[in-house]
Amino acid sequence: NVFSASLGEIINKRTQFGSDSGIKRSLSVSKDALNDGIPLKTNREYYFAVTAYGYNPFGIPRTLESSLSIMALRPQYPEGVLTDSLTASGTLTTATHTDGASDGSVKASVVVSTAITGEDYVVTFSDTLPDGAKVVNWSVTSGGTVVSPNNTIQGGVDFATAKPVGTGANPIIEGLLFEVDGPPLEFKDFYATQNALGAIDGNAGAAADYYGYPGMGRTNIGNQQSNGSTWFITTSNTSNKAYEDFYGYITRYTAGYSNPAGGIQHLIPDDYEFRFTEKGGKMWDDENGVFIDVPMEVWNVGVVSDPADDFQLMPMYWDDDGDGVWNLAAGDHSISGGTNDPFLEGFYVLEHYLQEPGTTGYEAIIAALTADPTSNGAMGGYIWASSPNYLGAPGQITSVVMMNMTFANWNGGLVGDPTFPANVDAVMPETGTVFRMVTTKPNSALDVFTLQTGDMKPQAKAVQVSDVNVWPNPYFGYNPEERNPIDQRMHFTHLPESGSWKIRIFDLAGNHIRTLNGSSVGDGTQFSVWDLRNDFGVPVASGMYIAHVESGGKSKILKLAVVQPEQRLDRY
């Protein structure tokens, strides 16, 4: 609330601009914002200020800001480094995934190129923090030493608080900002691994790839079925043809209604298979309260390479046409423009809460529903769990994994044909077919990333006295860094930061004017100022001067031109 002189009253007005965008541990500046955005000039002095602020919507005032912390910075070339070998600020390098199966990534962006050591870095993960908290975190090791332990930020989100903090909040290690990303929690691929003839070379597509499903671009989709038909995994809601509809639609109640640990994260990192076998399996007809035999088995295959962790799931469907058979629905799916995409009656997938390998949970569901098909068999009792342990209703042992699933026969036959479904090229995926749904894999304790920076280390260069320069030259009575009329200065640059140096200034007659000695300035600077005075503190006259620079047994001659203000031609 501020007083407005123009209105003569107190009004509510925005007085600061800012955002809750997290922490940024570095800032790269390449342009002079006060002078039309021109590039920064080497060896010119610039001033920057940093403040911290806080916002409280109920405070008076609503914002508090710290006082300015002002610093003077002078861009200059690094000593002892070959400038052309410096890796540009912001350059990204990607780590190699050397162990584990995650879909995450580790990158490092250059913040301070001269600080890069060329060392190799190893990024490892842990499922718990040192205090025992169950939070996935990562550590960076170099040369066997942990240089940055237990970081909890992935993809700009702090996993310890579940709040966005920005990727700039990651640690900067020896000039590199490490960025660890986990994959988005969703499906990664849809494909068929086998058909009636056996394994499919390279797998075959099993999703409507032109509507954004993962696994796009498979060239062997025509090899999916030996009979020439093609089946897509999709939803029984025919208006949901795009992947973004499918993804949210089938997982919105996964692991139970209102379950905070539910949704797609309950499925990850496991993969799932729909196996059309000669034996087949049981499917619960929830509408009629009975089991029917179907040619499909549904499995959670966990880690695909480890069959020992597979466990069977229970499908459940609604018999739209009331014939007691799971078959083609009397309708067309929207996966293509024509009315020739019949699809199977929609089904859910349920799992037993113990998730034991094999068929134990599957058989337990069959036994429970066979013994009492009404008390807990209905959707309200079995599916809509409201807690992570599935026990949303008395005696409940199962919960939904996926909802409203179906298989659509792409261009399989006109659904309006009088002979439907006899006109369709296949009314069911052929026996032997295995469809797989693959989820993304988050970073875990099994994952290791290795980052090599040997090619990024700057190359050494001997300090060259020949690089020493001076500005402004000529000096026309003014230097933009001067603060008053008697604060005259010419700047010598690129001086050695370590060791000794000496600058002796003479007039054209050979008279000694001034000596600047490196020991009087101190180590660690490439910069020295001549105040245009002689050794007695008397201002020099306009004219030409010679500067003799010595360091490390080598020397350089510079010619200096000085025009004092009172002698400038435009003053006459």
Coordinates of C-alpha atoms in Angstrom, one line a residue:
N1 CA 0.0 0.0 0.0
V2 CA 1.6 3.3 -1.2
F3 CA 0.4 6.9 -1.4
S4 CA -0.3 8.1 -4.9
A5 CA 0.4 11.8 -5.3
S6 CA -1.6 11.9 -8.5
L7 CA -4.7 10.3 -7.0
G8 CA -4.3 11.8 -3.5
E9 CA -5.0 8.4 -1.8
I10 CA -3.4 5.2 -0.7
I11 CA -3.5 2.4 -3.3
N12 CA -2.3 -1.1 -3.6
K13 CA 0.6 -1.2 -6.1
R14 CA 3.2 -3.6 -7.2
T15 CA 6.6 -2.4 -6.1
Q16 CA 8.8 -5.3 -7.0
F17 CA 9.0 -8.0 -9.7
G18 CA 10.2 -11.5 -8.8
S19 CA 9.3 -15.1 -9.0
D20 CA 9.5 -18.2 -6.8
S21 CA 11.8 -19.9 -9.3
G22 CA 14.3 -21.6 -7.1
I23 CA 18.0 -21.1 -6.5
K24 CA 20.5 -20.2 -9.2
R25 CA 24.1 -20.7 -8.2
S26 CA 25.7 -18.9 -11.2
L27 CA 25.1 -16.1 -13.5
S28 CA 26.6 -15.6 -16.9
V29 CA 26.8 -12.0 -18.2
S30 CA 28.1 -11.1 -21.6
K31 CA 26.5 -7.7 -22.3
D32 CA 26.5 -4.3 -20.8
A33 CA 22.9 -3.8 -19.8
L34 CA 23.4 -0.1 -19.1
N35 CA 24.9 0.8 -22.4
D36 CA 22.5 -0.6 -25.1
G37 CA 23.5 -4.2 -24.5
I38 CA 26.9 -3.8 -26.1
P39 CA 29.4 -6.7 -25.4
L40 CA 31.4 -6.5 -22.2
K41 CA 34.9 -5.1 -22.8
T42 CA 38.0 -6.9 -21.6
N43 CA 39.7 -5.2 -18.7
R44 CA 36.9 -2.7 -18.1
E45 CA 35.5 -2.5 -14.6
Y46 CA 31.8 -3.3 -14.1
Y47 CA 29.7 -3.2 -10.9
F48 CA 27.1 -5.7 -9.9
A49 CA 24.9 -6.0 -6.9
V50 CA 23.2 -9.0 -5.4
T51 CA 20.2 -8.9 -3.0
A52 CA 18.0 -11.5 -1.3
Y53 CA 14.3 -11.0 -1.0
G54 CA 11.3 -12.6 0.6
Y55 CA 7.6 -12.3 0.0
N56 CA 4.8 -12.7 2.5
P57 CA 1.2 -12.0 1.1
F58 CA 0.0 -11.2 4.6
G59 CA 3.0 -9.1 5.7
I60 CA 3.3 -5.3 6.0
P61 CA 5.1 -4.6 3.8
R62 CA 4.7 -7.8 1.7
T63 CA 8.3 -7.9 0.6
L64 CA 11.6 -7.5 2.4
E65 CA 14.8 -7.1 0.5
S66 CA 18.4 -7.1 1.8
S67 CA 20.8 -4.2 1.2
L68 CA 22.9 -4.2 -1.9
S69 CA 26.0 -6.4 -1.8
I70 CA 28.1 -4.6 -4.5
M71 CA 31.1 -6.2 -6.2
A72 CA 33.5 -4.9 -8.9
L73 CA 34.4 -7.3 -11.6
R74 CA 36.9 -6.9 -14.4
P75 CA 36.7 -9.4 -17.3
Q76 CA 40.2 -10.5 -18.3
Y77 CA 42.0 -13.4 -20.0
P78 CA 43.1 -16.2 -17.6
E79 CA 46.8 -16.4 -17.0
G80 CA 48.6 -19.5 -18.1
V81 CA 45.7 -20.8 -20.2
L82 CA 45.5 -21.0 -24.0
T83 CA 42.4 -18.9 -24.6
D84 CA 41.3 -20.9 -27.7
S85 CA 41.2 -24.1 -25.6
L86 CA 38.5 -22.7 -23.2
T87 CA 35.2 -24.5 -23.3
A88 CA 32.5 -22.0 -23.8
S89 CA 30.3 -21.2 -20.8
G90 CA 27.0 -23.1 -21.0
T91 CA 28.4 -26.0 -23.0
L92 CA 26.7 -29.2 -22.1
T93 CA 28.4 -32.6 -21.9
T94 CA 26.5 -35.8 -21.3
A95 CA 27.6 -38.6 -19.0
T96 CA 27.7 -42.2 -20.2
H97 CA 25.2 -44.6 -18.6
T98 CA 27.7 -47.3 -17.5
D99 CA 25.4 -49.4 -15.3
G100 CA 21.7 -49.8 -14.5
A101 CA 18.5 -49.6 -16.7
S102 CA 17.1 -46.2 -15.9
D103 CA 15.9 -43.7 -18.6
G104 CA 17.4 -40.9 -16.7
S105 CA 20.4 -38.8 -17.7
V106 CA 23.3 -36.9 -16.2
K107 CA 24.7 -33.7 -17.8
A108 CA 27.2 -31.1 -16.8
S109 CA 27.2 -27.5 -18.1
V110 CA 30.3 -25.3 -18.1
V111 CA 30.1 -22.5 -15.6
V112 CA 33.8 -21.6 -15.0
S113 CA 35.9 -23.1 -17.8
T114 CA 39.2 -22.4 -16.2
A115 CA 38.2 -24.4 -13.1
I116 CA 37.8 -27.6 -15.1
T117 CA 40.3 -30.2 -14.0
G118 CA 39.8 -32.8 -16.7
E119 CA 39.0 -35.5 -14.1
D120 CA 36.5 -38.3 -14.5
Y121 CA 33.3 -38.1 -12.4
V122 CA 31.1 -41.0 -11.3
V123 CA 27.5 -40.3 -10.4
T124 CA 25.8 -43.0 -8.2
F125 CA 22.4 -43.2 -6.6
S126 CA 21.0 -44.2 -3.2
D127 CA 17.4 -44.9 -2.2
T128 CA 17.9 -43.4 1.3
L129 CA 19.5 -40.3 2.8
P130 CA 22.0 -40.6 5.7
D131 CA 19.2 -39.9 8.2
G132 CA 17.3 -42.9 6.9
A133 CA 14.7 -40.9 4.9
K134 CA 13.4 -42.8 1.9
V135 CA 14.5 -40.3 -0.8
V136 CA 16.3 -41.1 -4.0
N137 CA 19.6 -39.1 -4.0
W138 CA 22.8 -38.9 -6.0
S139 CA 26.4 -38.4 -5.2
V140 CA 29.4 -37.4 -7.3
T141 CA 32.8 -39.1 -6.9
S142 CA 36.1 -38.1 -8.4
G143 CA 39.3 -40.1 -8.0
G144 CA 37.7 -42.2 -5.3
T145 CA 36.7 -39.2 -3.2
V146 CA 33.1 -38.1 -2.8
V147 CA 33.1 -34.5 -3.9
S148 CA 29.3 -33.8 -3.6
P149 CA 27.2 -36.2 -1.5
N150 CA 23.4 -36.9 -1.2
N151 CA 21.9 -34.4 -3.7
T152 CA 18.2 -34.7 -3.9
I153 CA 17.4 -32.5 -7.0
Q154 CA 16.4 -34.2 -10.2
G155 CA 14.9 -32.4 -13.1
G156 CA 14.8 -29.2 -11.1
V157 CA 12.6 -30.8 -8.4
D158 CA 13.9 -31.4 -4.9
F159 CA 12.8 -35.0 -4.2
A160 CA 13.1 -34.4 -0.4
T161 CA 10.4 -31.7 -0.5
A162 CA 8.7 -32.5 -3.8
K163 CA 9.0 -28.8 -4.7
P164 CA 10.5 -27.2 -7.8
V165 CA 13.8 -25.5 -7.1
G166 CA 15.2 -25.1 -10.6
T167 CA 18.1 -26.9 -12.3
G168 CA 20.4 -24.1 -11.3
A169 CA 20.2 -25.3 -7.7
N170 CA 22.3 -28.3 -8.5
P171 CA 25.9 -28.2 -7.2
I172 CA 28.8 -26.7 -9.1
I173 CA 31.8 -29.0 -9.0
E174 CA 35.1 -27.8 -10.3
G175 CA 33.5 -25.4 -12.7
L176 CA 30.7 -27.7 -13.8
L177 CA 27.0 -27.5 -12.9
F178 CA 25.8 -31.1 -12.6
E179 CA 22.2 -31.7 -13.8
V180 CA 20.6 -35.0 -13.1
D181 CA 17.2 -35.8 -14.7
G182 CA 14.9 -38.6 -14.2
P183 CA 12.5 -39.6 -17.0
P184 CA 8.8 -38.5 -17.0
L185 CA 6.7 -41.1 -15.3
E186 CA 4.8 -42.6 -18.2
F187 CA 4.9 -45.4 -20.7
K188 CA 8.0 -45.7 -22.9
D189 CA 7.0 -48.2 -25.6
F190 CA 4.2 -50.5 -26.9
Y191 CA 5.1 -53.4 -29.1
A192 CA 4.6 -57.1 -29.9
T193 CA 7.4 -59.5 -29.2
Q194 CA 5.9 -62.7 -30.6
N195 CA 3.1 -63.9 -32.9
A196 CA 1.9 -67.3 -34.1
L197 CA 5.2 -68.0 -35.8
G198 CA 7.3 -67.2 -32.8
A199 CA 9.6 -64.3 -31.9
I200 CA 9.3 -61.1 -34.0
D201 CA 12.7 -59.9 -35.2
G202 CA 13.1 -56.3 -33.8
N203 CA 9.6 -56.4 -32.3
A204 CA 6.5 -55.0 -34.1
G205 CA 4.6 -51.8 -33.3
A206 CA 1.4 -52.2 -31.2
A207 CA 0.3 -48.6 -30.8
A208 CA -1.3 -45.9 -33.0
D209 CA 2.0 -44.2 -33.6
Y210 CA 0.6 -41.4 -35.6
Y211 CA -1.3 -40.2 -32.6
G212 CA 1.7 -39.7 -30.4
Y213 CA 2.1 -43.1 -28.7
P214 CA 5.6 -44.1 -27.6
G215 CA 7.3 -46.5 -29.9
M216 CA 6.7 -44.4 -33.0
G217 CA 8.6 -45.2 -36.2
R218 CA 8.7 -49.0 -36.1
T219 CA 9.0 -50.1 -39.7
N220 CA 7.9 -53.7 -39.2
I221 CA 4.4 -53.1 -38.0
G222 CA 3.2 -55.3 -40.9
N223 CA 5.0 -58.2 -39.3
Q224 CA 3.0 -58.0 -36.1
Q225 CA 0.5 -60.9 -37.0
S226 CA 1.2 -63.7 -39.3
N227 CA -2.4 -63.5 -40.6
G228 CA -1.9 -60.0 -41.8
S229 CA -4.0 -58.2 -39.2
T230 CA -2.7 -55.4 -37.0
W231 CA -3.7 -54.7 -33.4
F232 CA -3.2 -51.6 -31.4
I233 CA -3.2 -51.2 -27.6
T234 CA -5.6 -48.3 -26.9
T235 CA -8.6 -47.4 -24.7
S236 CA -12.2 -48.6 -24.9
N237 CA -13.2 -44.9 -24.9
T238 CA -13.4 -44.4 -28.7
S239 CA -13.0 -40.6 -28.4
N240 CA -9.6 -41.1 -26.8
K241 CA -7.3 -41.8 -29.7
A242 CA -4.2 -39.7 -28.7
Y243 CA -1.6 -40.9 -26.3
E244 CA -2.2 -38.1 -23.9
D245 CA -5.8 -39.3 -23.5
F246 CA -4.7 -42.9 -23.2
Y247 CA -2.0 -42.3 -20.6
G248 CA -4.2 -40.4 -18.1
Y249 CA -7.4 -42.4 -18.8
I250 CA -6.1 -45.9 -18.0
T251 CA -4.0 -44.9 -14.9
R252 CA -6.2 -42.3 -13.2
Y253 CA -7.3 -44.8 -10.4
T254 CA -4.3 -47.1 -10.5
A255 CA -3.7 -48.6 -7.1
G256 CA -7.0 -47.2 -5.8
Y257 CA -9.3 -44.3 -5.8
S258 CA -7.8 -41.3 -4.0
N259 CA -4.6 -43.3 -3.3
P260 CA -1.8 -40.7 -3.0
A261 CA 0.7 -43.3 -4.0
G262 CA -1.4 -44.4 -7.0
G263 CA -1.4 -43.4 -10.7
I264 CA 1.4 -44.3 -13.1
Q265 CA 4.0 -44.2 -10.3
H266 CA 2.4 -47.4 -9.0
L267 CA 3.2 -49.1 -12.3
I268 CA 6.8 -47.9 -12.7
P269 CA 9.3 -49.4 -13.1
D270 CA 7.5 -52.7 -14.0
D271 CA 6.6 -53.7 -17.5
Y272 CA 3.4 -55.6 -18.5
E273 CA 2.5 -58.3 -21.1
F274 CA -0.7 -59.4 -22.7
R275 CA -0.1 -63.0 -23.7
F276 CA -2.5 -64.7 -26.1
T277 CA -2.0 -68.4 -25.3
E278 CA -3.6 -71.7 -26.2
K279 CA -4.5 -72.3 -22.6
G280 CA -5.6 -68.7 -22.0
G281 CA -6.8 -67.5 -18.6
K282 CA -9.8 -66.4 -16.6
M283 CA -11.5 -63.0 -16.9
W284 CA -14.0 -61.7 -14.4
D285 CA -17.4 -60.7 -15.9
D286 CA -18.3 -58.1 -13.3
E287 CA -21.6 -57.3 -14.8
N288 CA -22.8 -61.0 -14.5
G289 CA -20.6 -62.0 -11.5
V290 CA -19.0 -65.0 -13.2
F291 CA -15.6 -66.0 -14.6
I292 CA -15.2 -66.7 -18.3
D293 CA -12.4 -68.3 -20.2
V294 CA -10.5 -66.0 -22.5
P295 CA -7.4 -66.6 -24.8
M296 CA -5.4 -63.9 -22.9
E297 CA -3.2 -63.9 -19.9
V298 CA -2.0 -60.6 -18.3
W299 CA 1.3 -60.5 -16.5
N300 CA 3.4 -58.0 -14.6
V301 CA 6.8 -59.0 -15.9
G302 CA 8.8 -56.6 -13.6
V303 CA 12.3 -56.6 -15.0
V304 CA 11.9 -58.2 -18.4
S305 CA 15.3 -60.0 -18.2
D306 CA 14.3 -61.7 -14.9
P307 CA 11.3 -64.1 -15.4
A308 CA 11.4 -65.0 -11.7
D309 CA 9.7 -61.8 -10.7
D310 CA 6.7 -62.2 -13.1
F311 CA 3.2 -62.5 -11.5
Q312 CA -0.2 -63.0 -13.2
L313 CA -2.9 -60.3 -13.1
M314 CA -6.7 -60.6 -13.4
P315 CA -8.6 -59.0 -16.3
M316 CA -12.2 -57.9 -15.8
Y317 CA -14.7 -56.8 -18.4
W318 CA -18.2 -55.6 -19.1
D319 CA -20.2 -57.8 -21.5
D320 CA -21.6 -55.0 -23.7
D321 CA -23.6 -57.4 -26.0
G322 CA -24.6 -59.8 -23.2
D323 CA -23.4 -62.9 -24.9
G324 CA -21.1 -64.0 -22.1
V325 CA -18.1 -63.9 -24.4
W326 CA -15.2 -61.4 -24.5
N327 CA -15.2 -60.5 -28.2
L328 CA -15.5 -57.5 -30.6
A329 CA -17.7 -54.7 -29.5
A330 CA -20.3 -53.5 -32.1
G331 CA -18.5 -50.3 -32.8
D332 CA -15.7 -48.5 -34.5
H333 CA -12.6 -47.0 -32.9
S334 CA -11.2 -43.6 -33.8
I335 CA -7.6 -44.8 -34.4
S336 CA -8.1 -44.2 -38.1
G337 CA -10.5 -42.1 -40.1
G338 CA -12.6 -44.9 -41.5
T339 CA -15.3 -46.9 -39.8
N340 CA -13.3 -50.1 -40.1
D341 CA -11.5 -50.4 -36.8
P342 CA -13.4 -52.9 -34.6
F343 CA -12.2 -53.3 -31.1
L344 CA -12.5 -55.8 -28.2
E345 CA -14.9 -55.1 -25.3
G346 CA -13.2 -52.9 -22.8
F347 CA -11.5 -54.4 -19.8
Y348 CA -9.7 -53.5 -16.5
V349 CA -6.7 -55.2 -15.1
L350 CA -6.5 -56.1 -11.3
E351 CA -3.7 -57.3 -9.1
H352 CA -3.6 -59.2 -5.8
Y353 CA -2.2 -57.0 -3.1
L354 CA 0.6 -59.4 -2.2
Q355 CA 2.2 -59.2 -5.7
E356 CA 3.8 -62.6 -5.2
P357 CA 5.7 -64.1 -8.2
G358 CA 3.8 -66.6 -10.2
T359 CA 0.1 -67.3 -10.2
T360 CA -0.5 -67.3 -6.4
G361 CA -2.3 -63.9 -6.4
Y362 CA -4.2 -64.6 -9.6
E363 CA -5.5 -67.9 -8.1
A364 CA -6.4 -66.2 -4.8
I365 CA -8.6 -63.8 -6.6
I366 CA -10.3 -66.6 -8.5
A367 CA -10.9 -68.5 -5.2
A368 CA -12.3 -65.4 -3.4
L369 CA -14.7 -64.5 -6.1
T370 CA -15.8 -68.1 -6.7
A371 CA -16.5 -68.5 -3.0
D372 CA -18.5 -65.3 -2.7
P373 CA -19.1 -63.5 -6.1
T374 CA -21.3 -60.7 -4.6
S375 CA -20.0 -59.5 -1.3
N376 CA -16.6 -58.1 -2.5
G377 CA -16.8 -58.9 -6.1
A378 CA -18.4 -55.7 -7.2
M379 CA -16.4 -52.7 -8.3
G380 CA -17.1 -50.9 -5.1
G381 CA -15.6 -53.6 -3.0
Y382 CA -12.6 -54.8 -5.0
I383 CA -11.3 -52.0 -7.1
W384 CA -11.7 -48.6 -5.4
A385 CA -9.1 -48.9 -2.7
S386 CA -8.3 -45.7 -0.9
S387 CA -5.1 -46.6 0.8
P388 CA -1.7 -47.8 -0.5
N389 CA -2.2 -51.3 1.1
Y390 CA -5.4 -51.8 -1.0
L391 CA -7.6 -52.3 2.1
G392 CA -10.2 -49.8 1.1
A393 CA -13.0 -52.2 2.0
P394 CA -13.4 -55.1 4.5
G395 CA -11.7 -58.2 3.1
Q396 CA -10.4 -56.5 0.0
I397 CA -7.5 -58.2 -1.6
T398 CA -7.2 -56.6 -5.0
S399 CA -7.0 -53.2 -6.7
V400 CA -7.1 -51.9 -10.2
V401 CA -3.9 -51.6 -12.2
M402 CA -5.3 -50.3 -15.6
M403 CA -8.7 -49.2 -16.6
N404 CA -10.7 -49.1 -19.9
M405 CA -8.2 -51.0 -21.9
T406 CA -8.8 -52.6 -25.3
F407 CA -7.2 -53.9 -28.5
A408 CA -8.3 -52.3 -31.7
N409 CA -8.0 -54.1 -35.1
W410 CA -6.5 -51.4 -37.3
N411 CA -8.4 -51.3 -40.7
G412 CA -9.7 -54.8 -39.9
G413 CA -13.1 -54.5 -41.5
L414 CA -16.2 -52.3 -41.8
V415 CA -18.2 -52.4 -38.6
G416 CA -21.3 -51.5 -40.6
D417 CA -21.0 -54.6 -42.9
P418 CA -24.1 -56.8 -42.6
T419 CA -21.9 -59.8 -42.1
F420 CA -19.9 -58.2 -39.2
P421 CA -17.9 -59.7 -37.6
A422 CA -17.4 -62.4 -40.2
N423 CA -16.0 -59.7 -42.6
V424 CA -13.2 -58.7 -40.2
D425 CA -9.7 -60.1 -41.0
A426 CA -9.3 -61.3 -37.4
V427 CA -11.6 -61.2 -34.5
M428 CA -8.8 -61.7 -31.9
P429 CA -5.0 -61.4 -31.8
E430 CA -3.7 -64.8 -32.9
T431 CA -2.5 -67.4 -30.5
G432 CA 1.2 -67.0 -29.6
T433 CA 1.0 -63.2 -29.7
V434 CA 2.7 -61.3 -26.8
F435 CA 2.1 -57.6 -26.5
R436 CA 4.3 -55.6 -24.1
M437 CA 3.8 -52.3 -22.4
V438 CA 7.0 -50.7 -21.2
T439 CA 7.2 -48.0 -18.5
T440 CA 10.0 -45.5 -18.1
K441 CA 12.7 -46.4 -15.6
P442 CA 13.6 -43.8 -12.9
N443 CA 17.1 -43.5 -11.5
S444 CA 17.8 -46.0 -8.8
A445 CA 20.6 -47.4 -6.7
L446 CA 21.5 -49.7 -9.6
D447 CA 22.4 -46.9 -11.9
V448 CA 25.9 -45.4 -12.5
F449 CA 26.8 -42.6 -14.8
T450 CA 30.4 -41.6 -15.8
L451 CA 31.3 -38.2 -17.0
Q452 CA 34.7 -37.6 -18.7
T453 CA 36.0 -34.0 -18.9
G454 CA 39.6 -34.6 -20.2
D455 CA 38.8 -32.9 -23.5
M456 CA 37.4 -29.9 -21.7
K457 CA 40.4 -29.1 -19.6
P458 CA 42.0 -25.8 -20.8
Q459 CA 45.5 -26.1 -22.2
A460 CA 48.4 -24.5 -20.5
K461 CA 50.2 -21.5 -22.0
A462 CA 53.3 -19.8 -20.8
V463 CA 52.8 -16.2 -19.7
Q464 CA 53.9 -13.9 -22.6
V465 CA 55.2 -10.4 -21.9
S466 CA 54.3 -9.7 -25.5
D467 CA 50.6 -9.9 -24.5
V468 CA 50.9 -6.8 -22.3
N469 CA 48.8 -3.9 -23.6
V470 CA 47.6 -0.4 -22.5
W471 CA 44.4 1.5 -22.9
P472 CA 43.1 4.0 -23.6
N473 CA 45.9 4.7 -26.1
P474 CA 45.9 7.5 -27.2
Y475 CA 44.7 9.1 -24.0
F476 CA 42.5 12.1 -25.1
G477 CA 42.0 13.6 -21.7
Y478 CA 39.4 11.1 -20.7
N479 CA 39.0 7.5 -19.5
P480 CA 35.5 6.2 -18.8
E481 CA 36.7 4.7 -15.5
E482 CA 37.8 8.1 -14.2
R483 CA 35.7 9.5 -11.3
N484 CA 36.8 13.1 -11.3
P485 CA 38.9 15.6 -13.3
I486 CA 42.1 14.7 -11.5
D487 CA 41.6 11.0 -11.4
Q488 CA 43.5 10.4 -14.7
R489 CA 44.6 6.9 -15.6
M490 CA 46.0 4.7 -18.3
H491 CA 45.6 0.9 -17.8
F492 CA 48.3 -1.7 -18.4
T493 CA 46.7 -5.1 -19.0
H494 CA 47.6 -8.8 -19.4
L495 CA 50.4 -8.5 -16.8
P496 CA 51.7 -11.7 -15.2
E497 CA 49.6 -12.6 -12.1
S498 CA 52.4 -14.3 -10.4
G499 CA 56.1 -13.4 -10.3
S500 CA 57.5 -9.9 -10.6
W501 CA 57.2 -7.3 -13.4
K502 CA 58.3 -3.8 -13.9
I503 CA 57.1 -1.0 -16.2
R504 CA 59.4 2.0 -16.8
I505 CA 58.0 5.0 -18.6
F506 CA 60.3 7.5 -20.5
D507 CA 59.7 10.5 -22.7
L508 CA 61.1 10.7 -26.2
A509 CA 64.2 12.4 -25.0
G510 CA 65.0 9.3 -22.8
N511 CA 64.2 10.9 -19.5
H512 CA 62.8 8.6 -16.9
I513 CA 59.3 9.6 -16.0
R514 CA 57.8 6.8 -13.8
T515 CA 58.4 3.2 -12.7
L516 CA 55.5 0.9 -11.9
N517 CA 56.7 -2.2 -10.0
G518 CA 54.7 -5.4 -9.7
S519 CA 55.7 -5.9 -6.1
S520 CA 53.9 -2.7 -5.1
V521 CA 50.6 -4.0 -6.5
G522 CA 50.8 -7.5 -5.2
D523 CA 50.3 -10.9 -6.9
G524 CA 47.0 -12.1 -8.4
T525 CA 46.2 -9.2 -10.7
Q526 CA 46.8 -8.7 -14.4
F527 CA 46.2 -5.0 -14.1
S528 CA 48.1 -1.8 -13.2
V529 CA 47.2 1.9 -13.5
W530 CA 49.5 4.8 -14.5
D531 CA 47.9 8.0 -13.1
L532 CA 49.7 10.1 -15.7
R533 CA 52.1 11.5 -13.1
N534 CA 55.9 11.2 -12.7
D535 CA 57.7 9.8 -9.7
F536 CA 57.3 13.1 -7.9
G537 CA 53.5 13.2 -8.3
V538 CA 53.5 15.9 -11.0
P539 CA 51.1 15.5 -14.0
V540 CA 52.9 14.8 -17.2
A541 CA 52.6 17.0 -20.3
S542 CA 50.9 16.1 -23.5
G543 CA 53.1 14.2 -25.8
M544 CA 54.5 10.8 -26.7
Y545 CA 56.0 8.4 -24.2
I546 CA 57.7 5.0 -24.2
A547 CA 56.9 2.2 -21.8
H548 CA 59.4 -0.6 -21.3
V549 CA 57.8 -3.7 -19.7
E550 CA 60.0 -6.4 -18.1
S551 CA 59.1 -9.8 -16.7
G552 CA 60.8 -13.2 -16.5
G553 CA 63.8 -12.0 -18.4
K554 CA 61.7 -10.8 -21.4
S555 CA 60.6 -7.3 -22.4
K556 CA 58.2 -5.3 -24.6
I557 CA 58.1 -1.7 -25.8
L558 CA 54.8 0.2 -25.9
K559 CA 54.3 3.7 -27.4
L560 CA 52.0 5.9 -25.4
A561 CA 50.2 9.1 -26.6
V562 CA 48.9 11.5 -24.0
V563 CA 46.8 14.6 -24.7
Q564 CA 45.9 16.4 -21.4
P565 CA 42.4 17.9 -21.2
E566 CA 43.5 21.6 -21.3
Q567 CA 45.5 20.9 -24.5
R568 CA 42.7 19.2 -26.6
L569 CA 42.2 20.9 -29.9
D570 CA 38.4 21.1 -29.4
R571 CA 39.0 23.4 -26.3
Y572 CA 40.5 26.1 -28.5

